[in-house]
Short mmCIF file of C-alpha atoms in Angstrom, two decimals:
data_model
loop_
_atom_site.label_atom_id
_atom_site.label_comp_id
_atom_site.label_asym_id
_atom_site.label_seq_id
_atom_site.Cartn_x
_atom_site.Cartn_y
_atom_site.Cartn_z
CA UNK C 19 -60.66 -27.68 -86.63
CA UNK C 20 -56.83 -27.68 -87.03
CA UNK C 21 -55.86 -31.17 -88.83
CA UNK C 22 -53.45 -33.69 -86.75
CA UNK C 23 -49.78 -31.89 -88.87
CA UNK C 24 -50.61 -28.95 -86.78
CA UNK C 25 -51.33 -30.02 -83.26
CA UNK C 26 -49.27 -29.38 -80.63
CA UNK C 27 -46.15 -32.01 -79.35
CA UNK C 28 -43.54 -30.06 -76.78
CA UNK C 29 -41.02 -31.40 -74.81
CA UNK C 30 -41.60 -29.17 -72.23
CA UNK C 31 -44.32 -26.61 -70.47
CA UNK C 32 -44.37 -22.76 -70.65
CA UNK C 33 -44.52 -22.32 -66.43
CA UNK C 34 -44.18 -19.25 -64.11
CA UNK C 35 -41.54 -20.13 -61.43
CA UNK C 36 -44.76 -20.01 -58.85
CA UNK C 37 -46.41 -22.75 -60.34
CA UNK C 38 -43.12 -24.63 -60.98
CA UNK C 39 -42.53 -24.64 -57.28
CA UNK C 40 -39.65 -24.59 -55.39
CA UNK C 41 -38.52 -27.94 -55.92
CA UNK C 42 -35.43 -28.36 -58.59
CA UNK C 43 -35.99 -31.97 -58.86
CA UNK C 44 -39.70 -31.83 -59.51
CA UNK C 45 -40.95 -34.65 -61.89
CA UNK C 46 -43.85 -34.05 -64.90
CA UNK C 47 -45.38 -37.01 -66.30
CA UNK C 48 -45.94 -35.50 -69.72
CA UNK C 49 -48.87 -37.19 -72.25
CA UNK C 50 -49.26 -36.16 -76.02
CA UNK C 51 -52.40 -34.56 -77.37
CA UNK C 52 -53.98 -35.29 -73.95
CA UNK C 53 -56.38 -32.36 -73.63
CA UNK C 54 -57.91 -29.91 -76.18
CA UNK C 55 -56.76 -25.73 -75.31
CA UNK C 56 -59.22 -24.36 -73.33
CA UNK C 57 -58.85 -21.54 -75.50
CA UNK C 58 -58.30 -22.46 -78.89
CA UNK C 59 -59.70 -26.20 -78.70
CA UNK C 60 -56.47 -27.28 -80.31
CA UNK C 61 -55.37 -31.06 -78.92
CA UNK C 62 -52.26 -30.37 -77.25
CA UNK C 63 -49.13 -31.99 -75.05
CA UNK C 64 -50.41 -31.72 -71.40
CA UNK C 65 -47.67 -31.96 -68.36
CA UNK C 66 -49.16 -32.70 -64.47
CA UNK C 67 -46.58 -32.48 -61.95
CA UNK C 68 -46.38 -31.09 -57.58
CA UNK C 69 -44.89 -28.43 -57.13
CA UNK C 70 -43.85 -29.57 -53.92
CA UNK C 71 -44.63 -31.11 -50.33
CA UNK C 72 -48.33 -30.43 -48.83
CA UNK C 73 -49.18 -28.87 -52.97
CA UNK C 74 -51.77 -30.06 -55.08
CA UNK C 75 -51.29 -31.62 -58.43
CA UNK C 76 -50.96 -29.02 -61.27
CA UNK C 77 -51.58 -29.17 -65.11
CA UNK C 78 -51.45 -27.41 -67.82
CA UNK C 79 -54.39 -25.51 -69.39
CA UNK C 80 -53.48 -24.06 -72.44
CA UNK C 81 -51.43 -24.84 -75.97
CA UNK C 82 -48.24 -22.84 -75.94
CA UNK C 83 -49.35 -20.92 -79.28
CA UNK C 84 -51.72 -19.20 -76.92
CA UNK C 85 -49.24 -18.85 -74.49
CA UNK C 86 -46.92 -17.15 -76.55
CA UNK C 87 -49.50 -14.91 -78.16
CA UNK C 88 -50.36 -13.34 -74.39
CA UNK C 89 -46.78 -14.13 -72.79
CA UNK C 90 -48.24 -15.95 -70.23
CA UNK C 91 -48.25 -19.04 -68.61
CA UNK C 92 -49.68 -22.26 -69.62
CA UNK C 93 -51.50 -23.12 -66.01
CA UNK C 94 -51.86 -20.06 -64.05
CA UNK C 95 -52.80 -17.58 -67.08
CA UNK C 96 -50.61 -14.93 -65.91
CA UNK C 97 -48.05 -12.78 -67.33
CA UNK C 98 -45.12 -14.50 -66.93
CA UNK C 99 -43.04 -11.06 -66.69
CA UNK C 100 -44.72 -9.71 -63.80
CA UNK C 101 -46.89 -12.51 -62.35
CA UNK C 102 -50.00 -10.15 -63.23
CA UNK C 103 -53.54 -10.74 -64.72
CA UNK C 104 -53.70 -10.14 -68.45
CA UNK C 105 -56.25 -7.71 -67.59
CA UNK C 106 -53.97 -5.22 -65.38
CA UNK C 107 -50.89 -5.44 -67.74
CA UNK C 108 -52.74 -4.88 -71.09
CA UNK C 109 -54.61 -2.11 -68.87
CA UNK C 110 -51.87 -0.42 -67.52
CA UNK C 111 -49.45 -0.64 -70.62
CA UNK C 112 -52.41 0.55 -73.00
CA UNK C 113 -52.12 -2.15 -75.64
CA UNK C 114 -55.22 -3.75 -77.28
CA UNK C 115 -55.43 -7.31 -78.58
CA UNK C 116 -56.50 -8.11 -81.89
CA UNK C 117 -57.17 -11.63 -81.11
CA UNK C 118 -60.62 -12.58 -81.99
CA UNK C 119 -62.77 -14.23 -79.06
CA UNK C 120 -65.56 -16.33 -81.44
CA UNK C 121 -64.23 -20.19 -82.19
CA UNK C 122 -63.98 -20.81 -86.04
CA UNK C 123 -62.09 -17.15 -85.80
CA UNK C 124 -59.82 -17.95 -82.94
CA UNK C 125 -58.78 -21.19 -84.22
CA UNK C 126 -58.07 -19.58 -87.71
CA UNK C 127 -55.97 -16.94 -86.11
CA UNK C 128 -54.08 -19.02 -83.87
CA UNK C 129 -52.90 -21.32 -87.06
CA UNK C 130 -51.48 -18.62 -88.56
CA UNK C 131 -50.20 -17.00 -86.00
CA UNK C 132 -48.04 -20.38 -84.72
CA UNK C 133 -46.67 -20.34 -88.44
CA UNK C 134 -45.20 -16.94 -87.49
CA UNK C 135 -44.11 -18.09 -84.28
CA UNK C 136 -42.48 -21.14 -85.81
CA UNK C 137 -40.48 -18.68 -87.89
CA UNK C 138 -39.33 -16.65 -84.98
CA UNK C 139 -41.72 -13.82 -85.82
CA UNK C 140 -42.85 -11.79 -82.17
CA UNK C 141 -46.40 -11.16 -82.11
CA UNK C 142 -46.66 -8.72 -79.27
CA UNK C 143 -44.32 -6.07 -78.96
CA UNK C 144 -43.75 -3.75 -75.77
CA UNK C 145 -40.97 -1.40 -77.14
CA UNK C 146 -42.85 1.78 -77.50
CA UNK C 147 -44.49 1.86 -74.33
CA UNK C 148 -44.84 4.78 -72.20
CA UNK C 149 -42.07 4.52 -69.49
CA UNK C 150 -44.21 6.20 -66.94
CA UNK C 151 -46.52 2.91 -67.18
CA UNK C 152 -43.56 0.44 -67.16
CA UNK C 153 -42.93 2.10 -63.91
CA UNK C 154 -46.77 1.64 -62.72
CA UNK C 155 -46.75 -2.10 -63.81
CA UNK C 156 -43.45 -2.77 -61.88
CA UNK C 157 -44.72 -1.29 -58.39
CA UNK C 158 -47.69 -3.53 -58.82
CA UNK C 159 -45.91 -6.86 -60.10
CA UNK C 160 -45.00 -9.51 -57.97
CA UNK C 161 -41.08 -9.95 -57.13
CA UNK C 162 -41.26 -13.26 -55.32
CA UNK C 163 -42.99 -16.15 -56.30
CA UNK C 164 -46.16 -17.11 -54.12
CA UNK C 165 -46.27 -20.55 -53.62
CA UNK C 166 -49.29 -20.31 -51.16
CA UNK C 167 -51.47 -20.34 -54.62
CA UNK C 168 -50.26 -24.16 -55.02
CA UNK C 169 -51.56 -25.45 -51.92
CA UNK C 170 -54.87 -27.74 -51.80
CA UNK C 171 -58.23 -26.41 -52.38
CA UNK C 172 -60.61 -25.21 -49.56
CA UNK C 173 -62.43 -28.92 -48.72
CA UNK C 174 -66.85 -27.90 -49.34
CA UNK C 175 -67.52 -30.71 -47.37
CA UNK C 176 -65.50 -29.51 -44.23
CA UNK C 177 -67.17 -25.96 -44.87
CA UNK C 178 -70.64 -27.58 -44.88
CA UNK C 179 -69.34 -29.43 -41.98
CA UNK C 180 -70.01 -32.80 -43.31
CA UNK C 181 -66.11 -34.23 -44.28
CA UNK C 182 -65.45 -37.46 -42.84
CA UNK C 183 -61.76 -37.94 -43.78
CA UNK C 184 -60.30 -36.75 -41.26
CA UNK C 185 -56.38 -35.87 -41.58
CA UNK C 186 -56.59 -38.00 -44.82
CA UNK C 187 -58.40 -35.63 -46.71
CA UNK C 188 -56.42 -34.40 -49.02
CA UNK C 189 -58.21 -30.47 -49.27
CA UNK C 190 -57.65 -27.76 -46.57
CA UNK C 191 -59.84 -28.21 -43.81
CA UNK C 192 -60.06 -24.65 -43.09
CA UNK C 193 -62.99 -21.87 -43.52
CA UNK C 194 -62.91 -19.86 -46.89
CA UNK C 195 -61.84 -16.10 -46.19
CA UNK C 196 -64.75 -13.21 -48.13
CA UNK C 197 -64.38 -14.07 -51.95
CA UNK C 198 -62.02 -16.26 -51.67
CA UNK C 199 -64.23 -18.59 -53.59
CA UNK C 200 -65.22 -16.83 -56.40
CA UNK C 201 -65.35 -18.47 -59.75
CA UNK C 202 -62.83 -17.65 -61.84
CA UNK C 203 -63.24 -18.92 -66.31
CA UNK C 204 -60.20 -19.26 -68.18
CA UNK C 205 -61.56 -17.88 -71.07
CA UNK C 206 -62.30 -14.54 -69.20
CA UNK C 207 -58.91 -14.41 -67.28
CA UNK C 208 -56.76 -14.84 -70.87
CA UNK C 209 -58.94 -12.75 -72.84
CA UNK C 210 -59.33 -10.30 -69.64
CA UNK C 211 -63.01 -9.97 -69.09
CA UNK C 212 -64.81 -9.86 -66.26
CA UNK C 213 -61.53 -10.85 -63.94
CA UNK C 214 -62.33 -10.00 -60.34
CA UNK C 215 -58.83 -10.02 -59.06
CA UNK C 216 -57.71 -7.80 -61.99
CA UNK C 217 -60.55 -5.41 -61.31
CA UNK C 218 -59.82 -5.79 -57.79
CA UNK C 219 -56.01 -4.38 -58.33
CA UNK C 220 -57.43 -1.95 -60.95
CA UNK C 221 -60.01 -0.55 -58.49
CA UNK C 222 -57.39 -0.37 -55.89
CA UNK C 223 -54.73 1.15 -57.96
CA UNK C 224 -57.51 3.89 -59.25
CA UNK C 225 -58.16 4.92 -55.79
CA UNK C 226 -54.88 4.77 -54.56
CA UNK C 227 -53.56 7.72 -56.49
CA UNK C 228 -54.73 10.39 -53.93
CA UNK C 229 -53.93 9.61 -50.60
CA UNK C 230 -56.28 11.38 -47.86
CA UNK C 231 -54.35 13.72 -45.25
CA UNK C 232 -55.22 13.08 -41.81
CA UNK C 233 -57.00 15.48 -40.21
CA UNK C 234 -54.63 16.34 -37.07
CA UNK C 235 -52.33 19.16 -38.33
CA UNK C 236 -49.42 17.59 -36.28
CA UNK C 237 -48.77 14.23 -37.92
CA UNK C 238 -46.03 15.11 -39.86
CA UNK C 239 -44.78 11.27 -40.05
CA UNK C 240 -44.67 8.58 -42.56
CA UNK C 241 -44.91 4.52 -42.67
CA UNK C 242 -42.99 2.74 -44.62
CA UNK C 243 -43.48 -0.99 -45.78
CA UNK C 244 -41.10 -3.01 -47.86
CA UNK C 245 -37.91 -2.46 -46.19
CA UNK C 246 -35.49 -5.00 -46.73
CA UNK C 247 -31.74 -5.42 -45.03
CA UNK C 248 -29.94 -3.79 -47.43
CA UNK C 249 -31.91 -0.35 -47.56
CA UNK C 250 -29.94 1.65 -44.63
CA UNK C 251 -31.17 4.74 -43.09
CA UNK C 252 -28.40 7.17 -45.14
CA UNK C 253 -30.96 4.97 -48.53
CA UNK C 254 -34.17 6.70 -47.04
CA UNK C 255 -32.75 9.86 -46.30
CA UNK C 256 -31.36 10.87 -50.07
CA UNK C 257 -34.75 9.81 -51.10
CA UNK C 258 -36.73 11.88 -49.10
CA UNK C 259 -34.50 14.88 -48.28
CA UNK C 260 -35.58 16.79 -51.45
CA UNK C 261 -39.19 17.21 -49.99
CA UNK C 262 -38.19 18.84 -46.81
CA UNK C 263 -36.24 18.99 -43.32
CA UNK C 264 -36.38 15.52 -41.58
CA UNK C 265 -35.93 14.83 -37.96
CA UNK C 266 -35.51 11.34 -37.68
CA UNK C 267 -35.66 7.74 -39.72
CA UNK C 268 -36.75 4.80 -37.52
CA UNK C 269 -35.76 1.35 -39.21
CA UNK C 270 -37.66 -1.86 -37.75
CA UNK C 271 -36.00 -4.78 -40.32
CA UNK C 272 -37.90 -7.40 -38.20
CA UNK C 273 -41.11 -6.18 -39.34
CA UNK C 274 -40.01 -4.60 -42.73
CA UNK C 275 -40.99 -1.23 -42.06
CA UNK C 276 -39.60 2.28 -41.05
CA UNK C 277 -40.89 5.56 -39.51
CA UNK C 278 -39.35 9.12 -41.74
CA UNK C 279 -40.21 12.08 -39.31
CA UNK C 280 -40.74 15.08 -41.21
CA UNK C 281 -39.62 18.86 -39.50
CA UNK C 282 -42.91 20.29 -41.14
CA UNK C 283 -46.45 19.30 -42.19
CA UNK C 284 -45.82 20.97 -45.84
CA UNK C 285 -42.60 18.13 -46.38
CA UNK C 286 -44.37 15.50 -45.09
CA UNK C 287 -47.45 16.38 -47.27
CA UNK C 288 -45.06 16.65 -50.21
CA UNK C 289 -43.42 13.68 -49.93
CA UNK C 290 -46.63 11.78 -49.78
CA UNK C 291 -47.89 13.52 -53.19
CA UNK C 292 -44.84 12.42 -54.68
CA UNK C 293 -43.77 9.21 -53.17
CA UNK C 294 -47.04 7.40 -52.74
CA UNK C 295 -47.15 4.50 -55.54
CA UNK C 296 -43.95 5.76 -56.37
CA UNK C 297 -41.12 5.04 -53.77
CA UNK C 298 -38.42 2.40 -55.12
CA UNK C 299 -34.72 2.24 -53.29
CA UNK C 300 -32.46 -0.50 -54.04
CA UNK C 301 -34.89 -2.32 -56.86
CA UNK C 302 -37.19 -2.52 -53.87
CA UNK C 303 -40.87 -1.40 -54.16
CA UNK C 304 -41.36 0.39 -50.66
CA UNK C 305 -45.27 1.44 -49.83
CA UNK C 306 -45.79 4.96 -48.57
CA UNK C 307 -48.74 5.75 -46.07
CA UNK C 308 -49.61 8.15 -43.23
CA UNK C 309 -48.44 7.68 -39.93
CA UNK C 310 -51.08 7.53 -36.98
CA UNK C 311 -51.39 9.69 -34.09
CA UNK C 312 -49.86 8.58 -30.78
CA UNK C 313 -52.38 7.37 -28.62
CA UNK C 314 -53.54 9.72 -25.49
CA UNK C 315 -53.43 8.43 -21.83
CA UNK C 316 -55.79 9.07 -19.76
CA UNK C 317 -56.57 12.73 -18.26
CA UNK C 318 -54.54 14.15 -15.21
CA UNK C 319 -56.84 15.11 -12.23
CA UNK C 320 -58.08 18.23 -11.40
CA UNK C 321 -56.12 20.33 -9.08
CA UNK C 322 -58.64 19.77 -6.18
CA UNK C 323 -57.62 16.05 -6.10
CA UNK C 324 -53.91 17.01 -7.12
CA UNK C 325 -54.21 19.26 -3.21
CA UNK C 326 -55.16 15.91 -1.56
CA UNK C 327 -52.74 14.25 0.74
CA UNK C 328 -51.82 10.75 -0.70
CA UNK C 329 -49.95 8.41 1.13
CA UNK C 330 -46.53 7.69 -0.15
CA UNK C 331 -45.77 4.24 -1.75
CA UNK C 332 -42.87 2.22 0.16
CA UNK C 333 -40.52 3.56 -3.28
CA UNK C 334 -41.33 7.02 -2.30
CA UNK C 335 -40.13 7.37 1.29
CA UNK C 336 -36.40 8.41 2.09
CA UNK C 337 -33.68 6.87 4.20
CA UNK C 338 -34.74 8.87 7.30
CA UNK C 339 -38.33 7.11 7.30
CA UNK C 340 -37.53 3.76 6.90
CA UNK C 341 -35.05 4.34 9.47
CA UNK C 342 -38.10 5.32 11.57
CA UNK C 343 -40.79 2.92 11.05
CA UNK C 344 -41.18 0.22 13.29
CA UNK C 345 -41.43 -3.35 12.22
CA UNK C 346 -45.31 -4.82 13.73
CA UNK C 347 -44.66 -7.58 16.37
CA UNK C 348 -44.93 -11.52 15.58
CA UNK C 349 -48.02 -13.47 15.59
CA UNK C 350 -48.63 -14.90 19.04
CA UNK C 351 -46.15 -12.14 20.56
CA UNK C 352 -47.61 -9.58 23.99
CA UNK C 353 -49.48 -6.84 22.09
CA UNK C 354 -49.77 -8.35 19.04
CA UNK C 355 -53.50 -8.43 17.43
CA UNK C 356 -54.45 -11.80 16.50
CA UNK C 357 -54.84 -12.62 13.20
CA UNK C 358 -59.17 -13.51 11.99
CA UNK C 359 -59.82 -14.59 8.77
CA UNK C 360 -63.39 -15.19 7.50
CA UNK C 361 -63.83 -18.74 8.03
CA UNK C 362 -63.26 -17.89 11.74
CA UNK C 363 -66.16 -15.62 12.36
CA UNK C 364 -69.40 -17.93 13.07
CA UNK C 365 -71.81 -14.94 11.80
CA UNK C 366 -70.08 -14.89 8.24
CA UNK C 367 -71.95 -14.56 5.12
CA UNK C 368 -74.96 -14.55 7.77
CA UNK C 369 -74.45 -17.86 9.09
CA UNK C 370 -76.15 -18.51 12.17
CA UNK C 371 -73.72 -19.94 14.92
CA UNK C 372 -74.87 -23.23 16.11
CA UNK C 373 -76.49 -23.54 19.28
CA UNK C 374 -74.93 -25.62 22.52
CA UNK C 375 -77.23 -28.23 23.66
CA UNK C 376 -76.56 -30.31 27.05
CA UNK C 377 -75.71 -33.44 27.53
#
């Protein structure tokens, strides 16, 4: 156990701007060797502050030594950099941790290495890394914080239906969506074992570096995702020109997304092979998928019925017939057929008219 000259006392937390929030005022009430490190077991300085309106009450987690040793951050345990898991970065960038994981170990290691961080000394370093992966872990990182991970948890007794708060409850009152509420250890998500959002992301990332061809021969379009305002339609052209002849570029900015029609199948199956997880214009990560079919109507009828006489629709007929049809009379008018609804006919709906008796 590390003796009371080396635990931790900071003035302030080691925070991703997510789980800062969005406030610039935001106020931490800040209370010295509060907690022990969830990793470590080293007392530390813990912080609790909202992030904003409608957010829930955040802390930190972990000592800064061990926040420094993974670069991430003290309450969410993600890489502050890219607002990954540990998992997918050290993954992705190939780099192994020589961190130990057993307790009398850890705590020996992270001693000595917060005497070389206190001396300016960097544990990790990133410098020789293949470029091709930087690349790979920038398309998957996170360029805006998500402040949605700040708001209140899911309330169990409102899924179990048995919450009586009300509006004063201070959880969500909504239904969980499919592994939503999955269990997540700290110790697994810093050391990066048995993460199911990183091996959700990894799995997804695995798959994704194929993309199937659609079977119709004559979809020779592709959807775009990501677009922002200042990506023009001249932008998406000089990226995609070198793959082959293109007919037409359909921006929606509304919806973030754009339509590149392709002259032949062969460009817009090259483009694909060579754009898909790896399409960036204007520092802007833009997702590259098939475009679908246009839907069919329905089938025209035979000739047969086509042959049939049909009678014209009031749009259809000329000048010269409208000059020749006669208005019908008004109601009550000589010649004019009276007017029977329902309600007037005694046998309707098989009523049986009532008989006349005598007085």
């Amino acid at each position: 156990m590390a003796t009371r000259q080396e635990w931790e006392d900071s003035e302030f937390p080691i925070l991703c701007e997510t789980c800062l929030g969005d406030n610039p005022y935001v106020r931490m009430t800040r209370q010295g060797y509060g907690k022990e490190c969830k990793i470590c077991g080293k007392p530390f300085t813990i912080f609790k502050w909202c992030p904003g309106a409608g957010m829930r009450y955040k802390k930190t987690e972990i000592c800064q030594t061990c926040a420094k040793l993974k670069n991430a951050c003290q309450t969410c345990i993600l890489d502050l950099e890219n607002g990954l898991p540990l998992q997918v970065r050290d993954t992705v960038l190939n780099t192994a941790s020589e961190m130990p994981t057993s307790d009398i170990n850890l705590q020996y290691y992270s001693q000595n290495m917060d005497k070389q961080l206190s001396h300016g000394a960097t544990v990790t370093s990133y410098g020789r890394v293949d470029s091709l992966a930087r690349e790979s872990l920038k398309r998957m990182a996170r360029t805006e914080p998500y402040y949605k991970r700040n708001r209140p948890h899911i309330c169990s007794f409102f899924v179990k239906g048995e919450c009586k708060r009300g509006e004063e409850c201070p959880y969500r009152h909504e239904l969980p969506k499919e592994n939503e509420l999955i269990k997540q250890n700290i110790k697994d998500r810093y050391f990066g074992t048995n993460d199911p959002v990183a091996q959700k992301m990894l799995n997804r990332t695995n798959k994704a570096h194929k993309l199937k061809k659609p079977e119709d021969e004559s979809i020779t379009s592709l959807f775009l995702t990501g677009i922002e305002s200042d990506i023009t339609e001249k932008d998406i052209r000089n990226f995609f020109y070198a793959f082959g002849e293109i007919k037409s570029v359909v921006i929606i900015y509304k919806s973030k997304c754009a339509f590149i029609n392709f002259a032949t199948r062969s460009g817009a199956e090259l483009a694909v092979e060579k754009a898909y997880n790896n399409c960036n214009i204007n520092d802007h990560v833009i997702r590259v998928q098939w475009g679908k079919p246009k839907a069919q109507g329905p089938k025209s009828e035979s000739k047969d019925n086509s042959k049939t006489e049909q009678t014209p629709s009031y749009n259809q007929l000329s000048y010269s017939d409208l000059s020749k049809m006669v208005p019908p009379p008004p109601p009550g008018a000589p010649g004019a057929q009276p007017i029977l609804y329902p309600s007037q006919d005694p046998t309707y709906l098989g009523n049986i008219p009532a008989k006349k008796t005598r007085n």
